[in-house]
Amino acid sequence: MSENAFSLKSPRIEVIDALRGLAIMAIMLLHNLEHFDFYHLPEYLPESIKRLDKVIWDTLFFLFAGKSYAIFSLLFGFSFFIQNDNQAKKGNDFRGRFVWRLAILFVFGLVNTLFFSGDILMMYAVLGLILIPVCNLKTKYVLIIAAFLMTLPLEWYNFFNILYNPDYVLPANRSNAYYGDMYTYLRDGSFMDHAVGNVTIGRWASMFWSWENGRFFQAPALFMFGMIVGRKQLFVASPANNAFWKKALLYASILFIPIFGFKTFLPDVVANKDLVNSLLIIFTSWSNVTFMVVLVSTFVLLYQKEAVNKVLTKLIPFGKMSLTCYFTQSILGSFIYYRFGLGLYQYTGATFGLLIGIVLFLLQLSFCTWWLKTHRQGPLESLWHKLTWFSFAKEKKPVSA
């Protein structure tokens, strides 16, 4: 494949769309295993299926849990850079427009939450605001801020207080209570019960879980790292960038092994449960991010191999329509697993959930491929683009990033 295919002068960078497609696919598969946050293990399943369920669950969560979300966050920051840079070259300040764009995303997320309480669009819409004050800083300062956030300073604050302050009490875990309350409408509720419950109880459950697991620090850090990747044009194929991704793959692999090992054996070597919980949040986050770098580096390098490229390019339509796919996953998933629909949560373990997820992925991929033959963008992508520029008719619309 020629290097021109990755040029920033092109309207899009193919490897980004394919990588985004991988992340959305992985998110869909995990959501199907979880029954879209309706956790339930059918007791009637044969023992052989239960054993297979555990293997599938452990394997997919090892590969993608926290990593697909991290890829999506990285690319969110990258997309911001592309849009901001395109406008800067035209002499326009994109920051105000970006706030409006995030407001639209927040509304999309609110509608998506009616179907799936685990929506991340609303959180991205709020946390994405951090890109505005840092977008004009020098790269070294952005890197320092992102690295600081990636350390999860709040958890280190908790850790040292637990270690040295005998009177310190950890903040109560609030997400578990909200998740418990969700089952009151998940088990028996109508669609309206689900919709109301998701935007109240479910929304709080998701928000507190993200806060308690460091996502409010990790996501902005990944946004900034994505912006830096854009500045450095690291997704453009070149010998220098290939060398960078090879080094990133090597260093991330070396870091991942001890971090993951420490996380795995921590409960066996530390007696204080509060210390364990605090360190687990930190090292789980670091483990996910380092493995995410392994996945991204491997994907970028393999994408340039002609034989593998023919397979990976199939993900491009899925990545181009990531917002549409993410949204429709929630609608389809809630109908398939929840009580107001087919109620399959009570019959499916990880094995059947994975099979359903694969079928949904193939159906969505087929739709995306068909749609993009006659349209430049997916339905929701086009709507988001038009709404972003709706009230600025005098300015020239940019080429979609």
Coordinates of C-alpha atoms in Angstrom, one line a residue:
M1 CA 0.0 0.0 0.0
S2 CA 1.4 3.4 -0.9
E3 CA 2.2 6.0 1.7
N4 CA -0.2 8.5 0.0
A5 CA -3.1 6.5 1.3
F6 CA -2.2 7.8 4.8
S7 CA -1.5 11.4 3.9
L8 CA -3.1 14.0 6.0
K9 CA -3.9 15.9 2.8
S10 CA -6.5 13.3 2.1
P11 CA -10.0 13.8 3.4
R12 CA -9.7 10.8 5.7
I13 CA -7.0 8.5 7.0
E14 CA -8.1 5.0 6.3
V15 CA -6.3 3.3 9.2
I16 CA -8.2 5.5 11.6
D17 CA -11.5 4.4 10.3
A18 CA -10.5 0.8 10.4
L19 CA -9.1 1.1 13.9
R20 CA -12.3 2.9 15.1
G21 CA -14.3 0.1 13.4
L22 CA -12.3 -2.5 15.5
A23 CA -13.1 -0.5 18.7
I24 CA -16.8 -0.3 18.0
M25 CA -16.9 -4.0 17.1
A26 CA -15.2 -5.0 20.3
I27 CA -17.5 -2.7 22.3
M28 CA -20.5 -4.4 20.7
L29 CA -19.2 -7.9 21.5
L30 CA -18.6 -7.1 25.1
H31 CA -22.0 -5.5 25.5
N32 CA -23.6 -8.6 24.2
L33 CA -21.7 -10.7 26.7
E34 CA -23.0 -8.4 29.4
H35 CA -26.5 -8.4 28.0
F36 CA -26.1 -4.6 27.8
D37 CA -25.6 -4.3 31.6
F38 CA -28.3 -6.8 32.5
Y39 CA -25.9 -9.4 34.1
H40 CA -27.4 -12.8 34.4
L41 CA -26.1 -16.3 34.1
P42 CA -28.7 -18.9 33.1
E43 CA -28.6 -21.9 35.5
Y44 CA -30.1 -24.4 33.1
L45 CA -27.2 -24.3 30.7
P46 CA -25.1 -27.5 30.4
E47 CA -21.8 -27.6 32.3
S48 CA -19.9 -27.8 29.1
I49 CA -21.5 -24.5 27.9
K50 CA -20.8 -22.9 31.2
R51 CA -17.1 -23.8 31.0
L52 CA -17.0 -22.4 27.4
D53 CA -18.8 -19.3 28.6
K54 CA -16.1 -18.7 31.2
V55 CA -13.3 -19.1 28.6
I56 CA -15.1 -16.8 26.1
W57 CA -15.8 -14.2 28.9
D58 CA -12.3 -14.2 30.2
T59 CA -10.7 -14.1 26.8
L60 CA -12.8 -11.2 25.4
F61 CA -12.5 -9.2 28.5
F62 CA -8.8 -9.7 28.6
L63 CA -8.5 -8.6 25.0
F64 CA -10.9 -5.7 24.8
A65 CA -12.4 -4.7 28.2
G66 CA -11.2 -1.1 28.9
K67 CA -9.0 -1.3 25.8
S68 CA -11.7 -0.7 23.1
Y69 CA -12.9 2.2 25.2
A70 CA -9.3 3.5 25.4
I71 CA -8.9 3.3 21.6
F72 CA -12.2 5.1 21.2
S73 CA -11.0 7.8 23.6
L74 CA -7.6 8.2 21.8
L75 CA -9.4 8.6 18.5
F76 CA -11.8 11.1 19.9
G77 CA -8.8 13.4 20.7
F78 CA -7.3 12.7 17.3
S79 CA -10.5 13.7 15.5
F80 CA -10.6 16.9 17.5
F81 CA -7.1 17.7 16.3
I82 CA -8.0 17.1 12.7
Q83 CA -11.1 19.3 12.9
N84 CA -9.3 22.0 14.9
D85 CA -6.3 22.0 12.6
N86 CA -8.4 22.2 9.4
Q87 CA -10.2 25.3 10.8
A88 CA -6.9 26.9 12.0
K89 CA -5.5 26.6 8.4
K90 CA -8.6 28.6 7.2
G91 CA -8.1 31.2 9.9
N92 CA -11.1 30.0 12.0
D93 CA -11.2 29.4 15.7
F94 CA -12.9 26.0 16.1
R95 CA -13.2 26.1 19.9
G96 CA -16.6 27.7 20.1
R97 CA -17.9 25.4 17.4
F98 CA -16.5 22.4 19.3
V99 CA -18.5 23.4 22.4
W100 CA -21.7 23.4 20.3
R101 CA -20.6 20.1 18.7
L102 CA -20.2 18.5 22.2
A103 CA -23.6 19.9 23.2
I104 CA -25.2 18.0 20.2
L105 CA -23.2 14.9 21.2
F106 CA -24.6 15.2 24.7
V107 CA -28.2 15.2 23.3
F108 CA -27.3 12.1 21.2
G109 CA -26.0 10.4 24.4
L110 CA -29.1 11.3 26.3
V111 CA -31.3 9.7 23.6
N112 CA -29.0 6.7 23.5
T113 CA -29.3 6.4 27.3
L114 CA -33.1 5.7 26.9
F115 CA -32.0 2.3 25.5
F116 CA -28.7 1.7 27.3
S117 CA -27.6 3.2 30.6
G118 CA -24.0 2.5 29.9
D119 CA -23.8 5.2 27.2
I120 CA -20.4 7.0 27.0
L121 CA -21.4 9.8 24.7
M122 CA -22.7 12.0 27.4
M123 CA -19.4 11.6 29.4
Y124 CA -17.3 12.3 26.3
A125 CA -19.4 15.4 25.7
V126 CA -18.6 16.8 29.1
L127 CA -15.0 15.6 29.5
G128 CA -14.2 16.6 25.9
L129 CA -14.4 20.3 27.1
I130 CA -10.9 19.8 28.5
L131 CA -9.5 19.9 25.0
I132 CA -10.4 23.5 24.6
P133 CA -7.9 25.0 27.2
V134 CA -5.1 22.7 26.1
C135 CA -5.4 22.7 22.4
N136 CA -3.1 25.7 21.9
L137 CA -0.5 24.6 24.5
K138 CA 2.9 23.3 23.4
T139 CA 3.0 19.6 23.0
K140 CA 5.3 19.1 26.0
Y141 CA 2.9 20.8 28.3
V142 CA -0.1 18.8 26.9
L143 CA 2.0 15.7 27.5
I144 CA 2.8 16.6 31.1
I145 CA -0.9 17.3 31.9
A146 CA -2.0 14.1 30.2
A147 CA 0.6 12.0 32.0
F148 CA -0.4 13.6 35.3
L149 CA -4.1 12.7 34.7
M150 CA -3.1 9.2 33.7
T151 CA -1.5 8.6 37.1
L152 CA -5.0 8.8 38.6
P153 CA -4.1 11.4 41.3
L154 CA -7.3 10.9 43.3
E155 CA -6.6 7.2 43.8
W156 CA -3.0 8.0 44.9
Y157 CA -4.5 10.5 47.3
N158 CA -6.8 7.7 48.7
F159 CA -3.9 5.3 48.8
F160 CA -1.6 7.4 50.9
N161 CA -4.4 8.4 53.2
I162 CA -5.2 4.8 53.8
L163 CA -1.6 4.1 54.4
Y164 CA -0.7 6.9 56.8
N165 CA -4.0 8.3 58.1
P166 CA -5.8 5.7 60.4
D167 CA -8.8 8.0 60.6
Y168 CA -9.3 8.3 56.9
V169 CA -12.4 6.6 55.5
L170 CA -12.7 5.9 51.8
P171 CA -15.7 7.4 50.0
A172 CA -18.6 5.0 49.8
N173 CA -19.0 3.0 46.6
R174 CA -22.2 4.4 45.2
S175 CA -22.4 2.8 41.8
N176 CA -23.2 -0.7 43.3
A177 CA -26.3 0.6 45.0
Y178 CA -27.6 2.2 41.8
Y179 CA -26.8 -0.9 39.7
G180 CA -28.8 -2.9 42.3
D181 CA -31.7 -0.5 41.9
M182 CA -31.6 -0.9 38.1
Y183 CA -32.8 -4.5 38.4
T184 CA -36.2 -3.3 39.7
Y185 CA -37.1 -2.1 36.2
L186 CA -34.8 -4.4 34.2
R187 CA -36.5 -7.5 35.4
D188 CA -40.2 -6.5 34.9
G189 CA -40.4 -3.0 33.4
S190 CA -42.0 -1.8 30.2
F191 CA -40.0 0.2 27.7
M192 CA -41.1 3.4 29.4
D193 CA -39.9 2.1 32.7
H194 CA -36.6 1.3 31.2
A195 CA -36.3 4.7 29.5
V196 CA -37.1 6.6 32.7
G197 CA -34.9 4.3 34.8
N198 CA -32.0 4.5 32.5
V199 CA -31.9 8.3 32.5
T200 CA -32.2 8.5 36.2
I201 CA -30.9 5.4 38.1
G202 CA -28.9 3.9 35.3
R203 CA -27.3 7.2 34.4
W204 CA -26.1 7.7 38.0
A205 CA -24.9 4.1 38.1
S206 CA -22.8 4.6 35.0
M207 CA -21.5 8.0 36.1
F208 CA -20.4 6.9 39.6
W209 CA -18.8 3.7 38.2
S210 CA -16.8 5.8 35.8
W211 CA -15.7 8.1 38.6
E212 CA -14.9 5.3 41.0
N213 CA -12.8 3.6 38.3
G214 CA -10.7 6.6 37.3
R215 CA -12.4 7.2 33.9
F216 CA -12.8 10.9 34.7
F217 CA -9.1 11.2 34.7
Q218 CA -8.2 8.5 32.1
A219 CA -10.5 9.7 29.3
P220 CA -9.2 13.3 29.2
A221 CA -5.6 12.0 29.3
L222 CA -6.4 9.8 26.3
F223 CA -8.1 12.7 24.5
M224 CA -4.9 14.7 24.9
F225 CA -2.7 11.8 23.8
G226 CA -4.9 11.4 20.7
M227 CA -4.4 15.1 20.0
I228 CA -0.6 14.7 20.3
V229 CA -0.7 11.7 17.9
G230 CA -2.5 14.0 15.4
R231 CA 0.1 16.7 15.9
K232 CA 2.9 14.3 15.3
Q233 CA 1.1 12.8 12.3
L234 CA 1.9 9.3 13.7
F235 CA -0.8 7.6 11.7
V236 CA 0.9 8.7 8.4
A237 CA 2.8 5.8 7.0
S238 CA 6.5 6.5 6.9
P239 CA 9.7 4.8 7.9
A240 CA 10.0 7.1 11.0
N241 CA 6.5 6.4 12.1
N242 CA 6.9 2.7 11.5
A243 CA 9.9 2.8 13.8
F244 CA 7.8 4.7 16.4
W245 CA 5.0 2.1 16.4
K246 CA 7.5 -0.8 16.6
K247 CA 9.1 0.9 19.7
A248 CA 5.6 1.6 21.1
L249 CA 4.7 -2.1 20.7
L250 CA 7.9 -3.2 22.3
Y251 CA 7.8 -0.8 25.3
A252 CA 4.1 -1.3 25.9
S253 CA 4.5 -5.1 25.8
I254 CA 7.3 -4.9 28.3
L255 CA 5.4 -2.6 30.6
F256 CA 2.1 -4.6 30.4
I257 CA 3.5 -7.8 31.7
P258 CA 4.6 -6.6 35.2
I259 CA 1.6 -4.2 35.5
F260 CA -0.8 -7.0 34.7
G261 CA 1.0 -9.4 36.9
F262 CA 1.0 -7.0 39.8
K263 CA -2.7 -6.4 39.3
T264 CA -3.5 -10.1 39.2
F265 CA -1.6 -11.1 42.3
L266 CA -2.2 -8.0 44.4
P267 CA -5.1 -9.4 46.4
D268 CA -2.8 -12.3 47.5
V269 CA 0.0 -10.2 48.7
V270 CA -1.7 -7.2 50.3
A271 CA -4.0 -7.8 53.3
N272 CA -5.7 -4.4 53.6
K273 CA -8.7 -4.5 51.3
D274 CA -9.0 -0.7 51.0
L275 CA -5.3 -0.6 49.8
V276 CA -6.0 -3.4 47.4
N277 CA -9.1 -1.7 45.9
S278 CA -7.3 1.6 45.5
L279 CA -4.2 0.0 43.8
L280 CA -6.4 -2.2 41.6
I281 CA -8.1 0.8 40.1
I282 CA -4.7 2.4 39.3
F283 CA -3.0 -0.7 37.9
T284 CA -6.1 -1.9 36.0
S285 CA -6.2 1.5 34.3
W286 CA -2.5 1.3 33.5
S287 CA -2.8 -2.3 32.4
N288 CA -5.7 -1.4 30.0
V289 CA -3.8 1.6 28.5
T290 CA -0.6 -0.3 27.9
F291 CA -2.4 -3.2 26.3
M292 CA -4.4 -0.6 24.2
V293 CA -1.0 0.6 22.9
V294 CA -0.1 -3.0 22.0
L295 CA -3.4 -3.3 20.1
V296 CA -3.1 0.0 18.3
S297 CA 0.6 -0.5 17.4
T298 CA 0.0 -4.0 16.1
F299 CA -3.0 -2.8 14.1
V300 CA -1.2 0.1 12.5
L301 CA 1.8 -2.1 11.6
L302 CA -0.4 -4.9 10.2
Y303 CA -2.5 -2.5 8.3
Q304 CA 0.5 -1.9 6.0
K305 CA 0.9 -5.5 5.2
E306 CA -0.9 -6.1 1.9
A307 CA -2.4 -9.5 2.8
V308 CA -3.7 -8.4 6.2
N309 CA -4.8 -5.0 4.9
K310 CA -7.4 -6.7 2.6
V311 CA -9.1 -8.0 5.8
L312 CA -8.7 -4.9 8.0
T313 CA -10.0 -2.5 5.4
K314 CA -13.4 -4.3 5.7
L315 CA -13.7 -2.5 9.0
I316 CA -13.5 1.0 7.4
P317 CA -17.3 1.4 6.7
F318 CA -18.0 0.3 10.3
G319 CA -15.5 2.9 11.6
K320 CA -16.9 5.7 9.3
M321 CA -20.3 5.1 10.8
S322 CA -19.2 4.6 14.4
L323 CA -21.8 6.9 15.9
T324 CA -24.7 5.3 13.9
C325 CA -23.4 1.8 14.8
Y326 CA -22.9 2.7 18.5
F327 CA -26.4 4.1 18.7
T328 CA -28.2 1.3 16.9
Q329 CA -26.3 -1.3 19.0
S330 CA -28.1 0.1 22.0
I331 CA -31.5 -0.1 20.3
L332 CA -31.0 -3.6 19.0
G333 CA -29.3 -4.9 22.2
S334 CA -32.0 -3.6 24.5
F335 CA -34.7 -5.1 22.4
I336 CA -32.9 -8.5 22.2
Y337 CA -32.0 -8.8 25.9
Y338 CA -34.4 -6.7 28.0
R339 CA -37.9 -7.7 29.2
F340 CA -39.8 -5.3 27.0
G341 CA -38.3 -7.1 24.0
L342 CA -37.2 -10.6 23.5
G343 CA -35.9 -11.0 27.0
L344 CA -33.0 -13.2 25.9
Y345 CA -30.9 -12.3 28.9
Q346 CA -32.5 -15.2 30.8
Y347 CA -31.5 -17.8 28.1
T348 CA -28.0 -16.7 26.9
G349 CA -24.6 -17.0 28.5
A350 CA -21.3 -15.6 27.0
T351 CA -21.2 -18.2 24.2
F352 CA -24.7 -17.4 22.8
G353 CA -24.1 -13.7 23.6
L354 CA -21.0 -13.7 21.5
L355 CA -22.8 -15.5 18.6
I356 CA -25.5 -12.9 18.7
G357 CA -22.9 -10.1 18.8
I358 CA -21.1 -11.5 15.7
V359 CA -24.4 -11.7 13.8
L360 CA -25.3 -8.1 14.8
F361 CA -21.8 -7.0 13.8
L362 CA -22.1 -8.6 10.3
L363 CA -25.5 -7.1 9.8
Q364 CA -24.4 -3.7 10.8
L365 CA -21.2 -4.0 8.7
S366 CA -23.3 -5.0 5.6
F367 CA -25.6 -2.1 6.2
C368 CA -22.6 0.4 6.5
T369 CA -21.0 -1.0 3.4
W370 CA -24.2 -0.6 1.4
W371 CA -25.0 2.8 2.8
L372 CA -21.6 4.3 2.0
K373 CA -21.9 3.3 -1.6
T374 CA -24.3 6.2 -2.1
H375 CA -23.6 8.5 0.9
R376 CA -20.5 10.2 2.2
Q377 CA -21.5 9.7 5.9
G378 CA -23.7 7.6 8.0
P379 CA -27.1 8.9 9.0
L380 CA -26.2 10.2 12.5
E381 CA -22.7 11.3 11.3
S382 CA -24.4 13.4 8.7
L383 CA -26.9 14.8 11.1
W384 CA -24.1 15.7 13.6
H385 CA -22.1 17.4 10.9
K386 CA -25.1 19.4 9.6
L387 CA -26.2 20.5 13.1
T388 CA -22.6 21.5 14.0
W389 CA -22.5 24.0 11.1
F390 CA -26.2 24.9 11.1
S391 CA -26.0 28.3 12.6
F392 CA -22.8 29.4 10.8
A393 CA -24.1 29.7 7.3
K394 CA -21.6 32.4 6.3
E395 CA -18.6 30.2 7.0
K396 CA -17.4 27.6 4.6
K397 CA -18.1 24.1 5.7
P398 CA -15.1 21.9 6.2
V399 CA -14.4 18.5 4.7
S400 CA -15.5 15.8 7.2
A401 CA -12.7 14.6 9.4

